[in-house]
Amino acid sequence: MKIALMGAMPEEIEPIVSKLSNVTITNYGANKYYEGSYNGKEVVVAYSKIGKVFATLTATILIEKFGCDKLLFSGVAGAISSDLNIGDLIIADGLCQHDLDITAFGHPFGFVPEGEVCISTDVTLRETAKAVAKAKGITLKEGIIATGDQFVANADRKNWIESTFKADALEMEGASVAVVCNALDIPFFVLRAISDSADMDAGFDFEAFLESSAKVSADFILSMVDAIER
Ligand code: 4EH
């Protein structure tokens, strides 16, 4: 078993890489891949850079070049649901692309022929997350995460994403990981800690809370690695 641990930004993987043993770095596809072990389990860690295209590339390389057979994403997100506050954790039940629009041809937002609006994450990994949360006494929210190539800092856009996709949080990479892992039949999981509320103050909040929220998510992901059966 080899577990891929992926983030989008350096801040999202630094708290993971710093806890690995026997790290080797491979440069590939204009990116760095950190291979190492965490409490005896083999992991490969990378940050993709921001957005759907880079996330697709990195997820594909983690699976096809490095041979990872599970993928866990860790990072931060903008809250949609009003019961998510800064630092809270949400796991994705499913992920959709809020910026995908071929509605001109009668399709719903987020849908392309032969695809699906919402791709579900692995049920076993979700159960592992709930067991870890219970053991740690942490509240985990579960819901839909909407992905798009936009930093949302606008209440109207946020409300549209909520009403169109029933989404609880939004970010810029998760649905890419979902598309890749779903197509390649790799169990995957997306965890995000809230850094902002995707509203007028989002830019400011994001800068203030990126590091602390990224660490909340990374610490939880490492506990999940410990809890995953060999
Ligand atoms: O990887 C991108 C980062 C913002 S863009 C998506 N991440 C953070 C999640 C996220 C998010 N996405 C969309 C947190 N809040 C979000 C929001 N909308 N409101 C970025 C960040 N820093 C420098 C440059 N670009």
PDB file of C-alpha atoms and ligand atoms in Angstrom:
ATOM      1  CA  MET A   1       0.000   0.000   0.000  1.00  0.00           C
ATOM      2  CA  LYS A   2       1.251   3.454  -0.912  1.00  0.00           C
ATOM      3  CA  ILE A   3      -0.821   6.478   0.149  1.00  0.00           C
ATOM      4  CA  ALA A   4      -0.820   9.765  -1.786  1.00  0.00           C
ATOM      5  CA  LEU A   5      -1.203  12.869   0.400  1.00  0.00           C
ATOM      6  CA  MET A   6      -1.968  15.879  -1.716  1.00  0.00           C
ATOM      7  CA  GLY A   7      -2.464  19.603  -1.160  1.00  0.00           C
ATOM      8  CA  ALA A   8      -2.650  22.570  -3.515  1.00  0.00           C
ATOM      9  CA  MET A   9      -0.368  25.075  -1.776  1.00  0.00           C
ATOM     10  CA  PRO A  10       3.002  24.669   0.011  1.00  0.00           C
ATOM     11  CA  GLU A  11       1.337  25.638   3.318  1.00  0.00           C
ATOM     12  CA  GLU A  12      -1.050  22.701   2.938  1.00  0.00           C
ATOM     13  CA  ILE A  13       1.651  20.006   2.756  1.00  0.00           C
ATOM     14  CA  GLU A  14       4.494  21.496   4.840  1.00  0.00           C
ATOM     15  CA  PRO A  15       3.016  20.198   8.156  1.00  0.00           C
ATOM     16  CA  ILE A  16       2.875  16.725   6.547  1.00  0.00           C
ATOM     17  CA  VAL A  17       6.314  16.660   4.896  1.00  0.00           C
ATOM     18  CA  SER A  18       7.933  17.866   8.141  1.00  0.00           C
ATOM     19  CA  LYS A  19       6.735  14.698   9.920  1.00  0.00           C
ATOM     20  CA  LEU A  20       8.004  12.118   7.391  1.00  0.00           C
ATOM     21  CA  SER A  21      11.073   9.905   7.720  1.00  0.00           C
ATOM     22  CA  ASN A  22      13.539   8.968   4.979  1.00  0.00           C
ATOM     23  CA  VAL A  23      12.318  11.613   2.539  1.00  0.00           C
ATOM     24  CA  THR A  24      13.484  11.555  -1.065  1.00  0.00           C
ATOM     25  CA  ILE A  25      12.475  14.305  -3.460  1.00  0.00           C
ATOM     26  CA  THR A  26      11.750  13.611  -7.125  1.00  0.00           C
ATOM     27  CA  ASN A  27      11.310  16.411  -9.665  1.00  0.00           C
ATOM     28  CA  TYR A  28       8.738  15.414 -12.241  1.00  0.00           C
ATOM     29  CA  GLY A  29       6.231  17.252 -14.438  1.00  0.00           C
ATOM     30  CA  ALA A  30       7.459  20.657 -13.225  1.00  0.00           C
ATOM     31  CA  ASN A  31       6.740  19.702  -9.623  1.00  0.00           C
ATOM     32  CA  LYS A  32       8.312  18.089  -6.531  1.00  0.00           C
ATOM     33  CA  TYR A  33       7.160  14.757  -5.096  1.00  0.00           C
ATOM     34  CA  TYR A  34       8.179  13.830  -1.535  1.00  0.00           C
ATOM     35  CA  GLU A  35       8.420  10.074  -0.957  1.00  0.00           C
ATOM     36  CA  GLY A  36       8.857   8.909   2.599  1.00  0.00           C
ATOM     37  CA  SER A  37       7.251   7.040   5.452  1.00  0.00           C
ATOM     38  CA  TYR A  38       4.943   8.010   8.275  1.00  0.00           C
ATOM     39  CA  ASN A  39       4.926   5.596  11.255  1.00  0.00           C
ATOM     40  CA  GLY A  40       6.014   2.822   8.909  1.00  0.00           C
ATOM     41  CA  LYS A  41       3.519   3.506   6.126  1.00  0.00           C
ATOM     42  CA  GLU A  42       4.737   4.482   2.669  1.00  0.00           C
ATOM     43  CA  VAL A  43       3.453   7.868   1.488  1.00  0.00           C
ATOM     44  CA  VAL A  44       4.030  10.223  -1.444  1.00  0.00           C
ATOM     45  CA  VAL A  45       3.260  13.896  -0.793  1.00  0.00           C
ATOM     46  CA  ALA A  46       2.892  16.792  -3.240  1.00  0.00           C
ATOM     47  CA  TYR A  47       1.250  20.164  -3.635  1.00  0.00           C
ATOM     48  CA  SER A  48      -0.207  20.654  -7.093  1.00  0.00           C
ATOM     49  CA  LYS A  49      -0.293  24.459  -7.344  1.00  0.00           C
ATOM     50  CA  ILE A  50      -3.647  26.199  -7.431  1.00  0.00           C
ATOM     51  CA  GLY A  51      -6.630  25.204  -9.537  1.00  0.00           C
ATOM     52  CA  LYS A  52      -8.293  22.340 -11.358  1.00  0.00           C
ATOM     53  CA  VAL A  53      -5.756  21.792 -14.146  1.00  0.00           C
ATOM     54  CA  PHE A  54      -2.689  21.519 -11.898  1.00  0.00           C
ATOM     55  CA  ALA A  55      -4.648  19.361  -9.442  1.00  0.00           C
ATOM     56  CA  THR A  56      -5.617  16.974 -12.243  1.00  0.00           C
ATOM     57  CA  LEU A  57      -1.990  16.676 -13.350  1.00  0.00           C
ATOM     58  CA  THR A  58      -0.679  16.010  -9.837  1.00  0.00           C
ATOM     59  CA  ALA A  59      -3.345  13.460  -8.911  1.00  0.00           C
ATOM     60  CA  THR A  60      -2.659  11.587 -12.152  1.00  0.00           C
ATOM     61  CA  ILE A  61       1.118  11.544 -11.552  1.00  0.00           C
ATOM     62  CA  LEU A  62       0.694  10.372  -7.932  1.00  0.00           C
ATOM     63  CA  ILE A  63      -1.277   7.391  -9.202  1.00  0.00           C
ATOM     64  CA  GLU A  64       0.310   6.576 -12.577  1.00  0.00           C
ATOM     65  CA  LYS A  65       3.980   7.361 -11.924  1.00  0.00           C
ATOM     66  CA  PHE A  66       4.302   6.804  -8.170  1.00  0.00           C
ATOM     67  CA  GLY A  67       1.856   3.882  -7.929  1.00  0.00           C
ATOM     68  CA  CYS A  68      -0.269   5.268  -5.086  1.00  0.00           C
ATOM     69  CA  ASP A  69      -3.337   3.133  -4.435  1.00  0.00           C
ATOM     70  CA  LYS A  70      -5.234   5.608  -2.205  1.00  0.00           C
ATOM     71  CA  LEU A  71      -5.334   9.404  -2.353  1.00  0.00           C
ATOM     72  CA  LEU A  72      -6.107  11.752   0.541  1.00  0.00           C
ATOM     73  CA  PHE A  73      -6.374  15.491  -0.106  1.00  0.00           C
ATOM     74  CA  SER A  74      -5.745  17.952   2.734  1.00  0.00           C
ATOM     75  CA  GLY A  75      -6.202  21.699   2.635  1.00  0.00           C
ATOM     76  CA  VAL A  76      -8.322  24.741   3.360  1.00  0.00           C
ATOM     77  CA  ALA A  77     -11.691  25.885   1.987  1.00  0.00           C
ATOM     78  CA  GLY A  78     -14.165  28.713   1.979  1.00  0.00           C
ATOM     79  CA  ALA A  79     -17.279  28.010   4.061  1.00  0.00           C
ATOM     80  CA  ILE A  80     -20.750  28.115   2.548  1.00  0.00           C
ATOM     81  CA  SER A  81     -22.741  26.479   5.323  1.00  0.00           C
ATOM     82  CA  SER A  82     -23.323  28.896   8.204  1.00  0.00           C
ATOM     83  CA  ASP A  83     -22.446  26.220  10.747  1.00  0.00           C
ATOM     84  CA  LEU A  84     -18.856  26.098   9.488  1.00  0.00           C
ATOM     85  CA  ASN A  85     -16.480  28.481  11.266  1.00  0.00           C
ATOM     86  CA  ILE A  86     -12.806  29.196  10.682  1.00  0.00           C
ATOM     87  CA  GLY A  87     -10.728  26.151  11.650  1.00  0.00           C
ATOM     88  CA  ASP A  88     -13.658  23.693  11.385  1.00  0.00           C
ATOM     89  CA  LEU A  89     -13.172  20.502   9.381  1.00  0.00           C
ATOM     90  CA  ILE A  90     -15.375  19.241   6.579  1.00  0.00           C
ATOM     91  CA  ILE A  91     -15.093  15.960   4.689  1.00  0.00           C
ATOM     92  CA  ALA A  92     -16.532  15.694   1.192  1.00  0.00           C
ATOM     93  CA  ASP A  93     -19.272  13.138   0.588  1.00  0.00           C
ATOM     94  CA  GLY A  94     -19.218  14.319  -2.994  1.00  0.00           C
ATOM     95  CA  LEU A  95     -17.547  16.945  -5.169  1.00  0.00           C
ATOM     96  CA  CYS A  96     -18.813  18.968  -8.122  1.00  0.00           C
ATOM     97  CA  GLN A  97     -17.418  21.575 -10.553  1.00  0.00           C
ATOM     98  CA  HIS A  98     -19.335  24.821 -10.002  1.00  0.00           C
ATOM     99  CA  ASP A  99     -17.709  26.568 -13.000  1.00  0.00           C
ATOM    100  CA  LEU A 100     -18.594  23.895 -15.576  1.00  0.00           C
ATOM    101  CA  ASP A 101     -21.385  25.245 -17.761  1.00  0.00           C
ATOM    102  CA  ILE A 102     -22.782  23.699 -20.944  1.00  0.00           C
ATOM    103  CA  THR A 103     -26.320  24.612 -19.963  1.00  0.00           C
ATOM    104  CA  ALA A 104     -26.734  26.060 -23.496  1.00  0.00           C
ATOM    105  CA  PHE A 105     -27.236  22.440 -24.587  1.00  0.00           C
ATOM    106  CA  GLY A 106     -29.838  21.646 -21.936  1.00  0.00           C
ATOM    107  CA  HIS A 107     -27.460  20.063 -19.417  1.00  0.00           C
ATOM    108  CA  PRO A 108     -27.507  20.976 -15.721  1.00  0.00           C
ATOM    109  CA  PHE A 109     -24.675  23.097 -14.279  1.00  0.00           C
ATOM    110  CA  GLY A 110     -21.637  20.945 -13.482  1.00  0.00           C
ATOM    111  CA  PHE A 111     -22.530  18.177 -15.925  1.00  0.00           C
ATOM    112  CA  VAL A 112     -20.859  16.931 -19.104  1.00  0.00           C
ATOM    113  CA  PRO A 113     -22.112  13.938 -21.123  1.00  0.00           C
ATOM    114  CA  GLU A 114     -20.766  10.638 -19.760  1.00  0.00           C
ATOM    115  CA  GLY A 115     -19.791  12.367 -16.498  1.00  0.00           C
ATOM    116  CA  GLU A 116     -21.763  13.134 -13.353  1.00  0.00           C
ATOM    117  CA  VAL A 117     -22.536  16.388 -11.503  1.00  0.00           C
ATOM    118  CA  CYS A 118     -21.314  15.062  -8.165  1.00  0.00           C
ATOM    119  CA  ILE A 119     -18.640  12.374  -7.636  1.00  0.00           C
ATOM    120  CA  SER A 120     -18.734  10.491  -4.323  1.00  0.00           C
ATOM    121  CA  THR A 121     -15.677   9.903  -2.158  1.00  0.00           C
ATOM    122  CA  ASP A 122     -14.703   6.481  -0.786  1.00  0.00           C
ATOM    123  CA  VAL A 123     -17.093   5.312   1.936  1.00  0.00           C
ATOM    124  CA  THR A 124     -14.437   3.361   3.868  1.00  0.00           C
ATOM    125  CA  LEU A 125     -12.124   6.385   4.092  1.00  0.00           C
ATOM    126  CA  ARG A 126     -15.069   8.496   5.292  1.00  0.00           C
ATOM    127  CA  GLU A 127     -15.757   5.914   8.007  1.00  0.00           C
ATOM    128  CA  THR A 128     -12.078   6.025   8.996  1.00  0.00           C
ATOM    129  CA  ALA A 129     -12.331   9.821   9.272  1.00  0.00           C
ATOM    130  CA  LYS A 130     -15.393   9.579  11.508  1.00  0.00           C
ATOM    131  CA  ALA A 131     -13.672   7.046  13.767  1.00  0.00           C
ATOM    132  CA  VAL A 132     -10.589   9.302  14.041  1.00  0.00           C
ATOM    133  CA  ALA A 133     -12.762  12.342  14.807  1.00  0.00           C
ATOM    134  CA  LYS A 134     -14.637  10.435  17.489  1.00  0.00           C
ATOM    135  CA  ALA A 135     -11.410   9.260  19.130  1.00  0.00           C
ATOM    136  CA  LYS A 136     -10.057  12.826  19.127  1.00  0.00           C
ATOM    137  CA  GLY A 137     -13.357  14.420  20.215  1.00  0.00           C
ATOM    138  CA  ILE A 138     -13.416  16.563  17.073  1.00  0.00           C
ATOM    139  CA  THR A 139     -16.608  17.550  15.231  1.00  0.00           C
ATOM    140  CA  LEU A 140     -16.481  16.674  11.532  1.00  0.00           C
ATOM    141  CA  LYS A 141     -18.990  18.089   9.116  1.00  0.00           C
ATOM    142  CA  GLU A 142     -19.845  16.014   6.066  1.00  0.00           C
ATOM    143  CA  GLY A 143     -21.222  17.495   2.876  1.00  0.00           C
ATOM    144  CA  ILE A 144     -20.839  18.568  -0.732  1.00  0.00           C
ATOM    145  CA  ILE A 145     -17.716  20.480  -1.724  1.00  0.00           C
ATOM    146  CA  ALA A 146     -17.885  22.627  -4.867  1.00  0.00           C
ATOM    147  CA  THR A 147     -14.714  23.191  -6.919  1.00  0.00           C
ATOM    148  CA  GLY A 148     -13.986  25.876  -9.515  1.00  0.00           C
ATOM    149  CA  ASP A 149     -11.154  27.952 -10.942  1.00  0.00           C
ATOM    150  CA  GLN A 150     -12.181  31.018  -8.910  1.00  0.00           C
ATOM    151  CA  PHE A 151     -11.250  32.347  -5.489  1.00  0.00           C
ATOM    152  CA  VAL A 152     -14.777  33.193  -4.356  1.00  0.00           C
ATOM    153  CA  ALA A 153     -14.965  36.426  -2.380  1.00  0.00           C
ATOM    154  CA  ASN A 154     -18.506  37.371  -3.269  1.00  0.00           C
ATOM    155  CA  ALA A 155     -21.746  36.602  -1.413  1.00  0.00           C
ATOM    156  CA  ASP A 156     -23.848  36.402  -4.600  1.00  0.00           C
ATOM    157  CA  ARG A 157     -21.560  33.800  -6.190  1.00  0.00           C
ATOM    158  CA  LYS A 158     -21.384  31.845  -2.938  1.00  0.00           C
ATOM    159  CA  ASN A 159     -25.193  31.824  -2.599  1.00  0.00           C
ATOM    160  CA  TRP A 160     -25.566  30.691  -6.212  1.00  0.00           C
ATOM    161  CA  ILE A 161     -23.167  27.779  -5.597  1.00  0.00           C
ATOM    162  CA  GLU A 162     -25.104  26.848  -2.463  1.00  0.00           C
ATOM    163  CA  SER A 163     -28.496  26.854  -4.161  1.00  0.00           C
ATOM    164  CA  THR A 164     -27.303  25.181  -7.386  1.00  0.00           C
ATOM    165  CA  PHE A 165     -25.205  22.362  -5.870  1.00  0.00           C
ATOM    166  CA  LYS A 166     -26.363  22.205  -2.209  1.00  0.00           C
ATOM    167  CA  ALA A 167     -22.675  22.719  -1.398  1.00  0.00           C
ATOM    168  CA  ASP A 168     -21.366  23.316   2.132  1.00  0.00           C
ATOM    169  CA  ALA A 169     -17.870  24.524   1.234  1.00  0.00           C
ATOM    170  CA  LEU A 170     -15.911  25.558  -1.833  1.00  0.00           C
ATOM    171  CA  GLU A 171     -12.350  25.367  -3.072  1.00  0.00           C
ATOM    172  CA  MET A 172     -10.369  25.036  -6.307  1.00  0.00           C
ATOM    173  CA  GLU A 173      -9.013  21.456  -6.582  1.00  0.00           C
ATOM    174  CA  GLY A 174     -11.163  18.738  -4.981  1.00  0.00           C
ATOM    175  CA  ALA A 175     -13.368  17.824  -7.936  1.00  0.00           C
ATOM    176  CA  SER A 176     -10.274  17.339 -10.109  1.00  0.00           C
ATOM    177  CA  VAL A 177      -8.977  14.727  -7.695  1.00  0.00           C
ATOM    178  CA  ALA A 178     -12.446  13.160  -7.755  1.00  0.00           C
ATOM    179  CA  VAL A 179     -12.538  12.942 -11.567  1.00  0.00           C
ATOM    180  CA  VAL A 180      -9.056  11.389 -11.765  1.00  0.00           C
ATOM    181  CA  CYS A 181      -9.504   8.898  -8.913  1.00  0.00           C
ATOM    182  CA  ASN A 182     -12.992   7.918 -10.063  1.00  0.00           C
ATOM    183  CA  ALA A 183     -11.739   7.230 -13.597  1.00  0.00           C
ATOM    184  CA  LEU A 184      -8.707   5.250 -12.378  1.00  0.00           C
ATOM    185  CA  ASP A 185     -10.648   3.414  -9.649  1.00  0.00           C
ATOM    186  CA  ILE A 186      -8.510   4.727  -6.774  1.00  0.00           C
ATOM    187  CA  PRO A 187     -10.221   5.217  -3.373  1.00  0.00           C
ATOM    188  CA  PHE A 188      -9.988   8.910  -2.470  1.00  0.00           C
ATOM    189  CA  PHE A 189     -10.901  11.319   0.284  1.00  0.00           C
ATOM    190  CA  VAL A 190     -11.020  15.141   0.535  1.00  0.00           C
ATOM    191  CA  LEU A 191     -10.627  16.967   3.853  1.00  0.00           C
ATOM    192  CA  ARG A 192     -10.672  20.750   4.231  1.00  0.00           C
ATOM    193  CA  ALA A 193     -10.405  23.107   7.196  1.00  0.00           C
ATOM    194  CA  ILE A 194     -12.187  26.433   6.833  1.00  0.00           C
ATOM    195  CA  SER A 195      -9.978  29.493   6.185  1.00  0.00           C
ATOM    196  CA  ASP A 196     -12.688  32.044   5.242  1.00  0.00           C
ATOM    197  CA  SER A 197     -16.355  32.382   4.341  1.00  0.00           C
ATOM    198  CA  ALA A 198     -16.060  33.133   0.594  1.00  0.00           C
ATOM    199  CA  ASP A 199     -17.574  36.569   1.181  1.00  0.00           C
ATOM    200  CA  MET A 200     -16.313  40.183   1.029  1.00  0.00           C
ATOM    201  CA  ASP A 201     -13.751  39.475   3.765  1.00  0.00           C
ATOM    202  CA  ALA A 202     -12.484  36.241   2.201  1.00  0.00           C
ATOM    203  CA  GLY A 203      -9.179  37.596   0.897  1.00  0.00           C
ATOM    204  CA  PHE A 204      -8.285  39.066   4.262  1.00  0.00           C
ATOM    205  CA  ASP A 205      -9.449  36.037   6.294  1.00  0.00           C
ATOM    206  CA  PHE A 206      -7.710  33.620   3.948  1.00  0.00           C
ATOM    207  CA  GLU A 207      -4.356  35.314   4.460  1.00  0.00           C
ATOM    208  CA  ALA A 208      -4.869  35.414   8.220  1.00  0.00           C
ATOM    209  CA  PHE A 209      -5.968  31.770   8.634  1.00  0.00           C
ATOM    210  CA  LEU A 210      -4.340  29.797   5.781  1.00  0.00           C
ATOM    211  CA  GLU A 211      -1.458  28.528   7.894  1.00  0.00           C
ATOM    212  CA  SER A 212      -3.409  27.604  11.036  1.00  0.00           C
ATOM    213  CA  SER A 213      -6.305  25.968   9.170  1.00  0.00           C
ATOM    214  CA  ALA A 214      -3.949  24.092   6.814  1.00  0.00           C
ATOM    215  CA  LYS A 215      -2.258  22.634   9.891  1.00  0.00           C
ATOM    216  CA  VAL A 216      -5.583  21.535  11.421  1.00  0.00           C
ATOM    217  CA  SER A 217      -6.337  19.614   8.232  1.00  0.00           C
ATOM    218  CA  ALA A 218      -2.804  18.178   7.864  1.00  0.00           C
ATOM    219  CA  ASP A 219      -2.723  16.917  11.465  1.00  0.00           C
ATOM    220  CA  PHE A 220      -6.046  15.161  10.974  1.00  0.00           C
ATOM    221  CA  ILE A 221      -4.883  13.566   7.692  1.00  0.00           C
ATOM    222  CA  LEU A 222      -1.806  12.137   9.444  1.00  0.00           C
ATOM    223  CA  SER A 223      -4.051  10.596  12.107  1.00  0.00           C
ATOM    224  CA  MET A 224      -6.039   9.048   9.290  1.00  0.00           C
ATOM    225  CA  VAL A 225      -2.866   7.545   7.806  1.00  0.00           C
ATOM    226  CA  ASP A 226      -2.279   5.927  11.208  1.00  0.00           C
ATOM    227  CA  ALA A 227      -5.837   4.578  11.240  1.00  0.00           C
ATOM    228  CA  ILE A 228      -5.824   3.111   7.715  1.00  0.00           C
ATOM    229  CA  GLU A 229      -5.506  -0.687   7.706  1.00  0.00           C
ATOM    230  CA  ARG A 230      -2.470  -2.101   5.975  1.00  0.00           C
TER     231      ARG A 230
HETATM  232  O1  4EH B   1      -5.787  26.613  -3.751  1.00  0.00           O
HETATM  233  C1  4EH B   1      -6.727  27.668  -3.692  1.00  0.00           C
HETATM  234  C2  4EH B   1      -6.353  28.687  -2.640  1.00  0.00           C
HETATM  235  C3  4EH B   1      -6.906  30.074  -2.886  1.00  0.00           C
HETATM  236  S1  4EH B   1      -6.277  30.906  -4.312  1.00  0.00           S
HETATM  237  C4  4EH B   1      -8.067  27.142  -3.224  1.00  0.00           C
HETATM  238  N1  4EH B   1      -7.870  27.025  -1.787  1.00  0.00           N
HETATM  239  C5  4EH B   1      -7.011  28.131  -1.397  1.00  0.00           C
HETATM  240  C6  4EH B   1      -9.100  26.828  -0.996  1.00  0.00           C
HETATM  241  C7  4EH B   1      -9.924  28.065  -0.683  1.00  0.00           C
HETATM  242  C8  4EH B   1     -10.776  28.717  -1.568  1.00  0.00           C
HETATM  243  N2  4EH B   1     -11.068  28.524  -2.881  1.00  0.00           N
HETATM  244  C9  4EH B   1     -11.962  29.356  -3.454  1.00  0.00           C
HETATM  245  C10 4EH B   1     -10.015  28.705   0.520  1.00  0.00           C
HETATM  246  N3  4EH B   1     -10.907  29.741   0.440  1.00  0.00           N
HETATM  247  C11 4EH B   1     -11.395  29.760  -0.839  1.00  0.00           C
HETATM  248  C12 4EH B   1     -12.307  30.615  -1.503  1.00  0.00           C
HETATM  249  N4  4EH B   1     -12.566  30.382  -2.813  1.00  0.00           N
HETATM  250  N5  4EH B   1     -12.939  31.617  -0.875  1.00  0.00           N
HETATM  251  C13 4EH B   1      -4.850  31.709  -3.818  1.00  0.00           C
HETATM  252  C14 4EH B   1      -4.417  31.834  -2.539  1.00  0.00           C
HETATM  253  N6  4EH B   1      -3.304  32.474  -2.221  1.00  0.00           N
HETATM  254  C15 4EH B   1      -2.558  33.030  -3.159  1.00  0.00           C
HETATM  255  C16 4EH B   1      -2.963  32.920  -4.457  1.00  0.00           C
HETATM  256  N7  4EH B   1      -4.095  32.280  -4.774  1.00  0.00           N
END
